[in-house]
Short mmCIF file of C-alpha atoms and ligand atoms in Angstrom, two decimals:
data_model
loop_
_atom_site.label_atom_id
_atom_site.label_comp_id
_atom_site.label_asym_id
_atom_site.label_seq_id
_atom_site.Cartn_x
_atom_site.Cartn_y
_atom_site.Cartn_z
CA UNK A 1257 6.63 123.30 92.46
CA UNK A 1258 3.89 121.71 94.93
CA UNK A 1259 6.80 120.39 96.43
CA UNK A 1260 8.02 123.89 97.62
CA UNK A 1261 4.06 125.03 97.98
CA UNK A 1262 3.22 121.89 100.36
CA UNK A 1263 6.61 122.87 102.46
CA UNK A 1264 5.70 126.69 102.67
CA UNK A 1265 2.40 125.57 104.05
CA UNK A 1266 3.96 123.41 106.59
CA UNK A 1267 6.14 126.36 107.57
CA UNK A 1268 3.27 128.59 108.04
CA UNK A 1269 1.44 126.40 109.76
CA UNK A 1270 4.58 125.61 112.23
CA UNK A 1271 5.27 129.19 112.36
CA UNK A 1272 1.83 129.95 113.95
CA UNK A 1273 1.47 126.94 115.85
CA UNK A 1274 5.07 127.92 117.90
CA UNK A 1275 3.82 132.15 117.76
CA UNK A 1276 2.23 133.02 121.31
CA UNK A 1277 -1.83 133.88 121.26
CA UNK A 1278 -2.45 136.10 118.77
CA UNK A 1279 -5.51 138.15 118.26
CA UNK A 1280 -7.53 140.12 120.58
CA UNK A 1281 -9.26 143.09 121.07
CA UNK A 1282 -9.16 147.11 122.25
CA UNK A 1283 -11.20 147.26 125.77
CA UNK A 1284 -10.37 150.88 126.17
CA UNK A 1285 -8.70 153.97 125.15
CA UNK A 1286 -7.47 156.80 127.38
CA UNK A 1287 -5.52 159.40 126.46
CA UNK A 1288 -2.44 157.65 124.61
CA UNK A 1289 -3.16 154.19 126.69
CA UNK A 1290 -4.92 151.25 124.87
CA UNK A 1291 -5.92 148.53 127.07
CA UNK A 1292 -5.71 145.05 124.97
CA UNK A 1293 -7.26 142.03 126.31
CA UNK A 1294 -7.00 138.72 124.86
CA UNK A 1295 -3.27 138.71 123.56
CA UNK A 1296 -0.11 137.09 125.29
CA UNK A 1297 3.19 139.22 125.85
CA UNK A 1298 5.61 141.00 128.27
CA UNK A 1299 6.47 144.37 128.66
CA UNK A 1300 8.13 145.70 125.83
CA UNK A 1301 6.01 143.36 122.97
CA UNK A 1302 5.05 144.98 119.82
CA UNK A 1303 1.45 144.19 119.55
CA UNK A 1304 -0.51 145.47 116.24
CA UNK A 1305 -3.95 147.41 116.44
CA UNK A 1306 -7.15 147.75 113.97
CA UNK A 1307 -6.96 147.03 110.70
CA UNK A 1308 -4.34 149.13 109.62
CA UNK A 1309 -1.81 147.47 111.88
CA UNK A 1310 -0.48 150.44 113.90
CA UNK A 1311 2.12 149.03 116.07
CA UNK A 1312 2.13 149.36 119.69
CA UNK A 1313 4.05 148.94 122.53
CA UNK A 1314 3.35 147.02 126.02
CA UNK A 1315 4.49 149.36 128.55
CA UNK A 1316 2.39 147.73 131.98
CA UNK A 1317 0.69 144.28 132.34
CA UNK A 1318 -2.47 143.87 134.73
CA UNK A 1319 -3.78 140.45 134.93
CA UNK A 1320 -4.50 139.43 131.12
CA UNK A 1321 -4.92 142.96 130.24
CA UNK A 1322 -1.97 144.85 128.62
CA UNK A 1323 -1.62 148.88 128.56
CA UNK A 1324 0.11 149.66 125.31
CA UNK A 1325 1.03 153.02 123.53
CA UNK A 1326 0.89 153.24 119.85
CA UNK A 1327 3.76 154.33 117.39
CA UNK A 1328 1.68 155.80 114.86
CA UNK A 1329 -1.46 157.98 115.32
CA UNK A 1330 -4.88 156.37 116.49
CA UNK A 1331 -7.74 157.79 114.42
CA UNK A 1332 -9.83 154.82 113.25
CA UNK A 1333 -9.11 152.39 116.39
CA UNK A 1334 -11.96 151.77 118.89
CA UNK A 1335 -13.14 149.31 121.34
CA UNK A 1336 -13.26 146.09 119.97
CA UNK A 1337 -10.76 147.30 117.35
CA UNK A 1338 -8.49 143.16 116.36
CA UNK A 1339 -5.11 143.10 118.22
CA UNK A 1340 -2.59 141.08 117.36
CA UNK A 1341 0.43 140.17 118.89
CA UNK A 1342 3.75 139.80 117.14
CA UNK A 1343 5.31 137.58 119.89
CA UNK A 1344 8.88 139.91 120.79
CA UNK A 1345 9.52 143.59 121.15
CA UNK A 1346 10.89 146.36 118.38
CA UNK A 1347 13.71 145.06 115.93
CA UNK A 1348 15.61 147.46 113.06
CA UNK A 1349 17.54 146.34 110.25
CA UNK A 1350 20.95 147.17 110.60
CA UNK A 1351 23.91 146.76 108.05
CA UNK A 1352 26.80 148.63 106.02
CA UNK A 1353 23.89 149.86 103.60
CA UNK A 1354 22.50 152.48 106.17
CA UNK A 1355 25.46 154.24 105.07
CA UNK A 1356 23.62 157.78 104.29
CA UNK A 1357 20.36 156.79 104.93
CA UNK A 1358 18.05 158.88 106.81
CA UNK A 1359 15.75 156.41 108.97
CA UNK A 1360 12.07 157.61 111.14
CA UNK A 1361 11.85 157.12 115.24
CA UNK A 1362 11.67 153.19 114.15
CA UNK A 1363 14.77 153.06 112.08
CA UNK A 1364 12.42 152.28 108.61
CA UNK A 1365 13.87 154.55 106.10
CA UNK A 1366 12.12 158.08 105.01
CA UNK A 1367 14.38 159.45 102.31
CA UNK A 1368 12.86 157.75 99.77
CA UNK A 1369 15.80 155.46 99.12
CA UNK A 1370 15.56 151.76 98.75
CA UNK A 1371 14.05 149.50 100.89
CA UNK A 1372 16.28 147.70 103.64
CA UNK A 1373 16.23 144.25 102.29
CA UNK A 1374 18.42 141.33 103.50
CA UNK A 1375 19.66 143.10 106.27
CA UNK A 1376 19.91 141.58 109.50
CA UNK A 1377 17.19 142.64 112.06
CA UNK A 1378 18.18 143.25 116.01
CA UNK A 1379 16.60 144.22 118.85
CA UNK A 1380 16.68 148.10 119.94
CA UNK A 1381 17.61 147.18 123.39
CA UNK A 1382 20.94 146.61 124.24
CA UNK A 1383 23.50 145.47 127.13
CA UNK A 1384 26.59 148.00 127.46
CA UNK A 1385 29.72 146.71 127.58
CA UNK A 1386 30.93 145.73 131.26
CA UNK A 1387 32.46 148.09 133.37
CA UNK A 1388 35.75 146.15 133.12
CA UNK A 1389 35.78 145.04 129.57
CA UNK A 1390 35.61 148.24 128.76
CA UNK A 1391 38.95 150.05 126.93
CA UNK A 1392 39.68 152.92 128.18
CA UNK A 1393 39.44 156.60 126.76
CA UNK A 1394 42.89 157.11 125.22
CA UNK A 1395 42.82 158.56 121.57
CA UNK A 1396 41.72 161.76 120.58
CA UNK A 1397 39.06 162.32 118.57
CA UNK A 1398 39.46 165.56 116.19
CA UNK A 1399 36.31 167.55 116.25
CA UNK A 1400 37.33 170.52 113.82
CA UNK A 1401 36.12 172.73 116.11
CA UNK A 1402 39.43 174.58 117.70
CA UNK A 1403 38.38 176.32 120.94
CA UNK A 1404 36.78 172.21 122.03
CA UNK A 1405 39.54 170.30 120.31
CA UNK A 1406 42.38 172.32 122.49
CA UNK A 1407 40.43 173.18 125.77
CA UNK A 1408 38.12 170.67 125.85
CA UNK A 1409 39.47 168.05 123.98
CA UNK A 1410 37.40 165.25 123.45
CA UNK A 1411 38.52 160.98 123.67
CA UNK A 1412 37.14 157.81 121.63
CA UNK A 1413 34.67 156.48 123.52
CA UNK A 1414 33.80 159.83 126.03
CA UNK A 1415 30.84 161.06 126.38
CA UNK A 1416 29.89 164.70 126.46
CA UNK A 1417 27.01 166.90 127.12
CA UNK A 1418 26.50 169.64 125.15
CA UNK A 1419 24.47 172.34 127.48
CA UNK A 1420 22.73 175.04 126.90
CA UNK A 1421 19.51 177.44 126.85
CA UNK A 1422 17.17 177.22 123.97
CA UNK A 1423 18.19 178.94 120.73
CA UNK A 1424 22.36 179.30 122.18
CA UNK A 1425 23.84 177.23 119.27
CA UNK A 1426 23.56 173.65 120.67
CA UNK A 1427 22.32 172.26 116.98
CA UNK A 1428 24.64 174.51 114.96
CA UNK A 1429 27.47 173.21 117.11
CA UNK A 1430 26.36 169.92 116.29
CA UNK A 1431 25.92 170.32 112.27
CA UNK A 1432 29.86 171.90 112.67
CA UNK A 1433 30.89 169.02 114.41
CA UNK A 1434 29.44 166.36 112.39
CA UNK A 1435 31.23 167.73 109.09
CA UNK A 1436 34.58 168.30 110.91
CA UNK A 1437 34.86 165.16 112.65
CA UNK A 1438 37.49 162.87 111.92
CA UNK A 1439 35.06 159.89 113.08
CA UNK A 1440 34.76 157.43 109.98
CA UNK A 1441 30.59 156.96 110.37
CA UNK A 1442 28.63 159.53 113.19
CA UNK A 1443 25.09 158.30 113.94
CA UNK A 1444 22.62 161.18 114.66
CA UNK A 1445 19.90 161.14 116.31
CA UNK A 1446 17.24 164.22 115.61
CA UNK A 1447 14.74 163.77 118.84
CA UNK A 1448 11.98 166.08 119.17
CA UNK A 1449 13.29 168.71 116.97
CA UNK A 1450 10.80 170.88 114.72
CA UNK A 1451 10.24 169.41 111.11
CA UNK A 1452 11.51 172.73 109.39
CA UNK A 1453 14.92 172.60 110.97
CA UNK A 1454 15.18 168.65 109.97
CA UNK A 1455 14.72 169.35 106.65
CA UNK A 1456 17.70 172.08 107.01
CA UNK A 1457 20.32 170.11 108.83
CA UNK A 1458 20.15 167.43 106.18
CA UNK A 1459 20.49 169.37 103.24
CA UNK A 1460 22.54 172.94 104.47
CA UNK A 1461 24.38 171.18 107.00
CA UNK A 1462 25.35 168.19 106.76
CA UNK A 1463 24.96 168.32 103.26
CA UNK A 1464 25.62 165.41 100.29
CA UNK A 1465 29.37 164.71 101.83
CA UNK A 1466 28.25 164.79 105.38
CA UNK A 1467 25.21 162.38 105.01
CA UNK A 1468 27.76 159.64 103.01
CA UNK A 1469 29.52 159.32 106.17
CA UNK A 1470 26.10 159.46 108.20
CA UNK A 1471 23.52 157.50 109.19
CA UNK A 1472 20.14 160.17 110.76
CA UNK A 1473 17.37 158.82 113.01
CA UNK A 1474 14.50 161.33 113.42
CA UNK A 1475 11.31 161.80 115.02
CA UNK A 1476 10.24 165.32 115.09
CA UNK A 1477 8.10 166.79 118.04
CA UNK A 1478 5.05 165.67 116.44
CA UNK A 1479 5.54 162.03 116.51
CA UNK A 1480 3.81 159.94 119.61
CA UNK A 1481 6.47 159.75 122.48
CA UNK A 1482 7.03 156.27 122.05
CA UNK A 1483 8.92 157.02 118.32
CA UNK A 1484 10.52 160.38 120.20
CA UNK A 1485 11.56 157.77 122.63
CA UNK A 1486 12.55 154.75 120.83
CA UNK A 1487 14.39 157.31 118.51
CA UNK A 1488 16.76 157.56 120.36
CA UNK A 1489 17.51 153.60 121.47
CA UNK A 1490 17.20 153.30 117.45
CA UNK A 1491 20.44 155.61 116.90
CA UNK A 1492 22.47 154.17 119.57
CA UNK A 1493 21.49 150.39 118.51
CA UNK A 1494 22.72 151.63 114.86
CA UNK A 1495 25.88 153.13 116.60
CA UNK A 1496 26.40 149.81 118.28
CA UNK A 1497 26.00 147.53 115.04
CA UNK A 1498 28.86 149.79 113.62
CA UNK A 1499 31.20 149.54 116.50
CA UNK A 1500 31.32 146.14 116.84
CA UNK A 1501 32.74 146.29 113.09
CA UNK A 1502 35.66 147.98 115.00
CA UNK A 1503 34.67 151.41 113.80
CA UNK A 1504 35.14 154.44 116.30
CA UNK A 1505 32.07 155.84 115.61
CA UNK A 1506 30.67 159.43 117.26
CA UNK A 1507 27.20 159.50 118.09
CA UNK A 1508 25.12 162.57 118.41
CA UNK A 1509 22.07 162.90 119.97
CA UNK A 1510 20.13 166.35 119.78
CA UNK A 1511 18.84 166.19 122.14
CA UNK A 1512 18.62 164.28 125.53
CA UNK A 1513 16.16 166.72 127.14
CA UNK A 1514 13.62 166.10 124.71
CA UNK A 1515 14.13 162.09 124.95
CA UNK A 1516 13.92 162.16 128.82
CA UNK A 1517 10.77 164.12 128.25
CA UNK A 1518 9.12 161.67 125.67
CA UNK A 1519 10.14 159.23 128.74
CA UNK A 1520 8.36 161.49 130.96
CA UNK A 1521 4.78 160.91 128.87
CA UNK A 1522 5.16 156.93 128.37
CA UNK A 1523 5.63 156.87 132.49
CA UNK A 1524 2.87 159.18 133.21
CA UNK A 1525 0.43 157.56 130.46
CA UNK A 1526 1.46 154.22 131.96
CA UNK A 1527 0.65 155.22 135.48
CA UNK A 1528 3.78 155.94 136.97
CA UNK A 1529 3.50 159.12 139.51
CA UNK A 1530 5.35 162.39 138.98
CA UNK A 1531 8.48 162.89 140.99
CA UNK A 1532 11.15 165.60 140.32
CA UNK A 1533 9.27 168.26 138.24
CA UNK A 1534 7.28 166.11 137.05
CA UNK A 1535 9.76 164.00 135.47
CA UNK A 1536 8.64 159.81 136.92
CA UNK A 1537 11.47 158.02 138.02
CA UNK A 1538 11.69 155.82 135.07
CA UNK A 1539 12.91 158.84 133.69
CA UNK A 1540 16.42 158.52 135.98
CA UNK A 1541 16.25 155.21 135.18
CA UNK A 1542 16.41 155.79 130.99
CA UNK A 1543 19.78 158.27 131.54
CA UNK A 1544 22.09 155.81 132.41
CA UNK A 1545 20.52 152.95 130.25
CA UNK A 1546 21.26 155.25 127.08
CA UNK A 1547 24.39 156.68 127.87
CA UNK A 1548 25.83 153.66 129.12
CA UNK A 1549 25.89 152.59 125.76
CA UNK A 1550 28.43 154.93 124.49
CA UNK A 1551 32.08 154.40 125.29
CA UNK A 1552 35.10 152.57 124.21
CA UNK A 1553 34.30 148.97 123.68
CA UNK A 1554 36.65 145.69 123.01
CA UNK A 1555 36.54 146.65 119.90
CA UNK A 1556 35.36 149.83 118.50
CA UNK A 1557 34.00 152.77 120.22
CA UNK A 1558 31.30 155.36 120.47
CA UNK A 1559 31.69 158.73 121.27
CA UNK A 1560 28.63 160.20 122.25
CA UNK A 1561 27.59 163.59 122.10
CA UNK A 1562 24.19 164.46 123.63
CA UNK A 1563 22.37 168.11 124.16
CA UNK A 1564 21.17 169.27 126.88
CA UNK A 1565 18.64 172.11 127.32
CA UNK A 1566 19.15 174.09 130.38
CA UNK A 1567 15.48 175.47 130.67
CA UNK A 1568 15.58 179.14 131.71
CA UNK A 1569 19.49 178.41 131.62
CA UNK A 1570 18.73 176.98 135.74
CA UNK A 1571 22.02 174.47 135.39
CA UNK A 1572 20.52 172.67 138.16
CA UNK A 1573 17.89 171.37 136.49
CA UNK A 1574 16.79 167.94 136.72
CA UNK A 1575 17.68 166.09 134.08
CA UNK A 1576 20.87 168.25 133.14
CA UNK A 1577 22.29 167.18 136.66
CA UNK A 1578 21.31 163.74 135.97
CA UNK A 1579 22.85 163.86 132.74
CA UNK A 1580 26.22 165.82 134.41
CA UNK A 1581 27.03 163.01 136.48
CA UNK A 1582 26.92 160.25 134.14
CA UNK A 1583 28.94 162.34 131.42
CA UNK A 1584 32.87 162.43 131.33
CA UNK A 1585 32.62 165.79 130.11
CA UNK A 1586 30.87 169.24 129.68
CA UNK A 1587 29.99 172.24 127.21
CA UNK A 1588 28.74 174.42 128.27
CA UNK A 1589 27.27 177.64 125.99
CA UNK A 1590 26.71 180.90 126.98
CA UNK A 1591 23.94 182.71 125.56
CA UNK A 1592 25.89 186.81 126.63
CA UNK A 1593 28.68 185.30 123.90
CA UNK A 1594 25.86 183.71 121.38
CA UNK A 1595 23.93 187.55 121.72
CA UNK A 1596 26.90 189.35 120.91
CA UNK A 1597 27.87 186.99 118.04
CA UNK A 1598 30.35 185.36 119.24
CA UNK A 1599 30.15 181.76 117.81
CA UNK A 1600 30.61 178.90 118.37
CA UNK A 1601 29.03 180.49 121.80
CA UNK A 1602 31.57 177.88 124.18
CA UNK A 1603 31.65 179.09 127.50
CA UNK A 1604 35.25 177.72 127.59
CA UNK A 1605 35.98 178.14 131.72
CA UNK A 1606 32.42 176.49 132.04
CA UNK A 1607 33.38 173.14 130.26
CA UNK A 1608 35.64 170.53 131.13
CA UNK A 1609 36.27 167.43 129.68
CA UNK A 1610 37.24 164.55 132.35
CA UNK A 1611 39.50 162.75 129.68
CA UNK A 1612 41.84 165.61 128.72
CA UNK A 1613 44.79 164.80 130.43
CA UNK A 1614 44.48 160.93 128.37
CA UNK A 1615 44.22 162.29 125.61
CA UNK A 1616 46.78 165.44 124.94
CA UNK A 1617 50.42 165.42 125.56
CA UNK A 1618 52.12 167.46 127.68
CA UNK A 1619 53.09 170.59 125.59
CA UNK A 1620 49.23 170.56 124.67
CA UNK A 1621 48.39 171.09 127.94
CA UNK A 1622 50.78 173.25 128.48
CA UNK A 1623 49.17 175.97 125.93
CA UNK A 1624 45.79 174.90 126.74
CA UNK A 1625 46.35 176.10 130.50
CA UNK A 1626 47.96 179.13 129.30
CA UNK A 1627 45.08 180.23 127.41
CA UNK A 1628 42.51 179.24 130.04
CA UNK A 1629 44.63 180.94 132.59
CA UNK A 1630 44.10 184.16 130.17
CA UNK A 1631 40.54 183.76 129.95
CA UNK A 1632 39.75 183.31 133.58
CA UNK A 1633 42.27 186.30 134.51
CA UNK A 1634 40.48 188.42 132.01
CA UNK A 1635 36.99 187.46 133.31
CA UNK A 1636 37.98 188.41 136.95
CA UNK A 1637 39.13 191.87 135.51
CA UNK A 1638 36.86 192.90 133.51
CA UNK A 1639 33.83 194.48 135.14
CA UNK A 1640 36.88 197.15 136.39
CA UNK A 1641 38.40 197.47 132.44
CA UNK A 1642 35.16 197.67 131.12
CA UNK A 1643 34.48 200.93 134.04
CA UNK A 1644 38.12 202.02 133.23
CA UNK A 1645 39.55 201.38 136.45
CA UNK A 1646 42.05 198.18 136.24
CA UNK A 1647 45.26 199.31 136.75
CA UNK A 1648 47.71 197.77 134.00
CA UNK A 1649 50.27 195.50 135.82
CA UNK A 1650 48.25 194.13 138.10
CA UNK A 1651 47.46 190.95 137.22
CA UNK A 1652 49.53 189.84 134.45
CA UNK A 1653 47.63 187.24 133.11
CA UNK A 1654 45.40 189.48 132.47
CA UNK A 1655 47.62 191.99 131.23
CA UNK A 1656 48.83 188.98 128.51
CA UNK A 1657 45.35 188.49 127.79
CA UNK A 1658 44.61 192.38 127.11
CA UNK A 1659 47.17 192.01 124.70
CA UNK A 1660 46.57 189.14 122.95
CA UNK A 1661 42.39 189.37 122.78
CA UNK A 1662 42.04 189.75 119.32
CA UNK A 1663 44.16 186.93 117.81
CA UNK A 1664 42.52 184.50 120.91
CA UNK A 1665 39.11 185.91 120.06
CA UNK A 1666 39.82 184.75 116.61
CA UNK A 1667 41.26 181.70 117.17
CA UNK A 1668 37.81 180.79 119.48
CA UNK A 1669 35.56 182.16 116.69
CA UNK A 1670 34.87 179.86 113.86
CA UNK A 1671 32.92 180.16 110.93
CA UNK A 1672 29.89 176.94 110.67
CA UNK A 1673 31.69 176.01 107.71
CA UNK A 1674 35.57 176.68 108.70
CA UNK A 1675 36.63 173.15 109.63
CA UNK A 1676 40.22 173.20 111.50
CA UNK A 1677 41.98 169.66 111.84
CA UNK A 1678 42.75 168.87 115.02
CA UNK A 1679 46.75 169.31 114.13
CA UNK A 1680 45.93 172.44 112.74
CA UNK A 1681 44.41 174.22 115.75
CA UNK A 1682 47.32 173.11 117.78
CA UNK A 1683 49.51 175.11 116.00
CA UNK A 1684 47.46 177.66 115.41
CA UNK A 1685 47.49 177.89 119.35
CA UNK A 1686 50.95 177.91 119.82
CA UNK A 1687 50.71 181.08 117.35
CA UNK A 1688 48.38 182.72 119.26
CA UNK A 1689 50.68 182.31 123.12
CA UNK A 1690 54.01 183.11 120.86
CA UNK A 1691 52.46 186.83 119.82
CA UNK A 1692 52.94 187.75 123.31
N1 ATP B 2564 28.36 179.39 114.27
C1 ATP B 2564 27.36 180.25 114.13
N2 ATP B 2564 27.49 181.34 113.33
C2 ATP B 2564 26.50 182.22 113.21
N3 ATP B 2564 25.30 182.12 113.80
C3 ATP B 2564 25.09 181.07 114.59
C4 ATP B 2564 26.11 180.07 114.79
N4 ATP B 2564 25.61 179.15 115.64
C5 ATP B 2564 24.35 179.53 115.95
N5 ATP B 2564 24.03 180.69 115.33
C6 ATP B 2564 22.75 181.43 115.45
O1 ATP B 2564 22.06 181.03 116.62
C7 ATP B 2564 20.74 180.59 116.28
C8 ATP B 2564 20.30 179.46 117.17
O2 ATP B 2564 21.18 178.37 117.01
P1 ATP B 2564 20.71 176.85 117.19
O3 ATP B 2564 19.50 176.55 116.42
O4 ATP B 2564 21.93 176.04 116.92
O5 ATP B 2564 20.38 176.84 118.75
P2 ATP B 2564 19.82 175.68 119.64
O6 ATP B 2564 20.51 175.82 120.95
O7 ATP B 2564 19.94 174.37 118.96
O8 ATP B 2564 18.31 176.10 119.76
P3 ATP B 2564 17.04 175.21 120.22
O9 ATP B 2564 17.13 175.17 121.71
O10 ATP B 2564 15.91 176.05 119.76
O11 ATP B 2564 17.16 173.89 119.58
C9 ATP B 2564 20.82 180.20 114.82
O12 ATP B 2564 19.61 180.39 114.17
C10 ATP B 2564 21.87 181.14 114.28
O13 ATP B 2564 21.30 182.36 113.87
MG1 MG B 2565 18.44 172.93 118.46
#
């Protein structure tokens, strides 16, 4: 017994002698910013402030002072307020037991489950794969969603933005998509997202079955941008540990927007200027760093599925053209289809996904073109049909598509809880071209 109490002591005592300089003080607050002086570490450090520990993050160095913003709320913490230093930067505990578990911003769990003992802890940040060790996009992934598994079918290990105004069906795509997958584990991220419609998505949505299969990182819109940020490093670290168990796992991340602009208030608290609207350049620099991390791996994949809002549906928008040209794939929603109930509200001649031709075989394609070449003949016509003045026979694409509209209006409509196999829609397709 003193035996194992004289060794403990000697561990402590080596633990602290190798840990860097420990303790030191708050010079200043401003704003979000806490200046620390007195306490070794780099950019990226957790440090820990005032007595009730609230963890902190180095985001700029200047001389022996460090500039850190907290993950948890201030009140209590002043000048002079002990600092202490933790000696390395954010780890989570990742394992087969987050299986179902809903985790906070900084992956410790909030569904009043058990705690995450014994698991092994990793840093958030991450390397992605190399650009040549990297498979290549070759299986489908079924999404149960018909009108994106034929037109815009989506590959293991793509990833695809999902873009849209606010309030166009972006999250209620999602909560379809993560209960018709045919992904064995989907990591999803909730970033920024109002508490109410949290609480919803777990419970309506995704529901007991969904959640076995899930794993949910969240930090709501009033969390400090640092969890809103971190949130979203969290879900794809999580989405990592599983791949490299040689799972093809789909990640979804709702949304990107509002983790570019949690980036957007750590650079400007930190001192970097505005650029673009506003958005710092760090902010450019966080896109690829995040989505880089999704795609097919040596072993495993992620598919990654990440919303964009389209503010005042402008397309051209900053970080939704940032986001466009890293992505290997688009879809798009259209809020004239979402008014006039016409879900899920895929603009389908709007989206594309860069991998389709991988991952479809050639009769697919075949019918998928067919009904795109429908849809874009009936868009060109129908200003004049909808005025009574197209002339049947002129176009007769559009003629075909007159024809068919209901069944292919019914074939893109789906139900939130009508899940269609992959397989399924496919033939359900060809049923739709052989009607006419
Ligand atoms: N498949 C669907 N069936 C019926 N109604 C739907 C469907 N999808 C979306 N809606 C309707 O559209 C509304 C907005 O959808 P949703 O919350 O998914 O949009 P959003 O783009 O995520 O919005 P925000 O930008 O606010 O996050 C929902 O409240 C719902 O009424
Ligand atoms: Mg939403």
């Amino acid at each position: 017994m003193t035996m194992t109490m004289a060794l403990q002591q000697r561990l402590a005592a080596a633990r602290a002698a190798a840990a860097p300089r420990v303790t030191g003080r708050v010079s200043s607050v401003v704003g979000l910013s806490v200046t620390v002086a007195g306490v070794e570490g780099s950019v990226g450090d957790l440090v820990e402030i005032g007595p009730e520990r609230v963890p902190a993050e180095v985001v700029s160095i200047d001389g022996d002072r460090l500039a850190c913003l907290p993950l948890g709320p201030l009140t209590g913490i002043g000048a002079d307020s002990p600092v202490r230093g933790t000696g390395g930067p954010l780890t989570i505990a990742v394992g087969e037991a987050l299986r179902g578990r809903v985790l906070d911003g900084l992956g410790r769990p909030m569904d009043g489950g058990p705690a995450l003992f014994g698991l092994d802890r990793v840093g958030v940040e991450n390397d992605a794969p190399g650009a040549l060790a990297r498979g290549r996009v070759q299986q489908p992934l079924s999404l149960g969603v018909r009108a994106l598994d034929t037109l815009v079918p989506c590959g293991r290990g793509q990833r695809v933005g999902i873009f849209a105004g606010s309030g166009v069906g972006k999250s209620s795509l999602m909560s379809m998509i993560t209960r018709g997958t045919d992904a064995e584990i989907s990591v999803i991220g909730l970033v920024g997202e109002r508490g109410r419609e949290v609480r919803e998505f777990i419970e309506n949505d995704l529901g007991p079955e969904g959640l076995a299969r899930s794993v949910v990182v969240i930090a709501t819109s009033d969390q400090p941008p640092l969890v809103r940020l971190r949130a979203g490093f969290v879900a794809t670290r999580i989405a990592e540990y599983f791949r490299d168990g040689g799972a093809d796992v789909l990640l979804l991340m709702d949304s990107l927007t509002r983790t570019a602009m949690a980036q957007r208030e750590v650079g400007l608290s930190a001192g970097e200027p505005p650029a673009t609207r506003g958005y710092p350049p760090s902010v450019f620099a966080l896109l690829p760093r995040l989505l880089e991390r999704a795609g097919p791996a040596p072993v495993g994949s992620i598919t990654g599925l990440y919303t964009v809002l389209v503010e005042g549906d402008d397309h051209n928008e900053p970080i939704a053209d940032a986001a466009r040209s890293i992505l290997d794939g688009h879809i798009t929603l259209d809020r004239r289809l979402a008014t006039s109930g016409h879900f899920p509200s895929i603009d389908v001649l709007e989206s594309v996904s860069r991998v389709a031709n991988a991952v479809t075989t050639r009769e697919q394609r075949g019918d998928a073109t067919a009904l795109r070449r429908m849809l874009a003949a009936h868009r060109d016509v129908r200003e004049l049909i909808e005025i009574g003045a197209y002339v049947a026979g002129t176009n007769p694409d559009a003629d075909r598509a007159r024809r068919l509209w209901t069944p292919i209006n019914d074939f893109l409509r789906q139900d939130m809880d009508d899940v269609t196999p992959a397989p399924r829609a496919w033939t359900m397709l060809s049923a739709v071209l052989a009607g006419g």
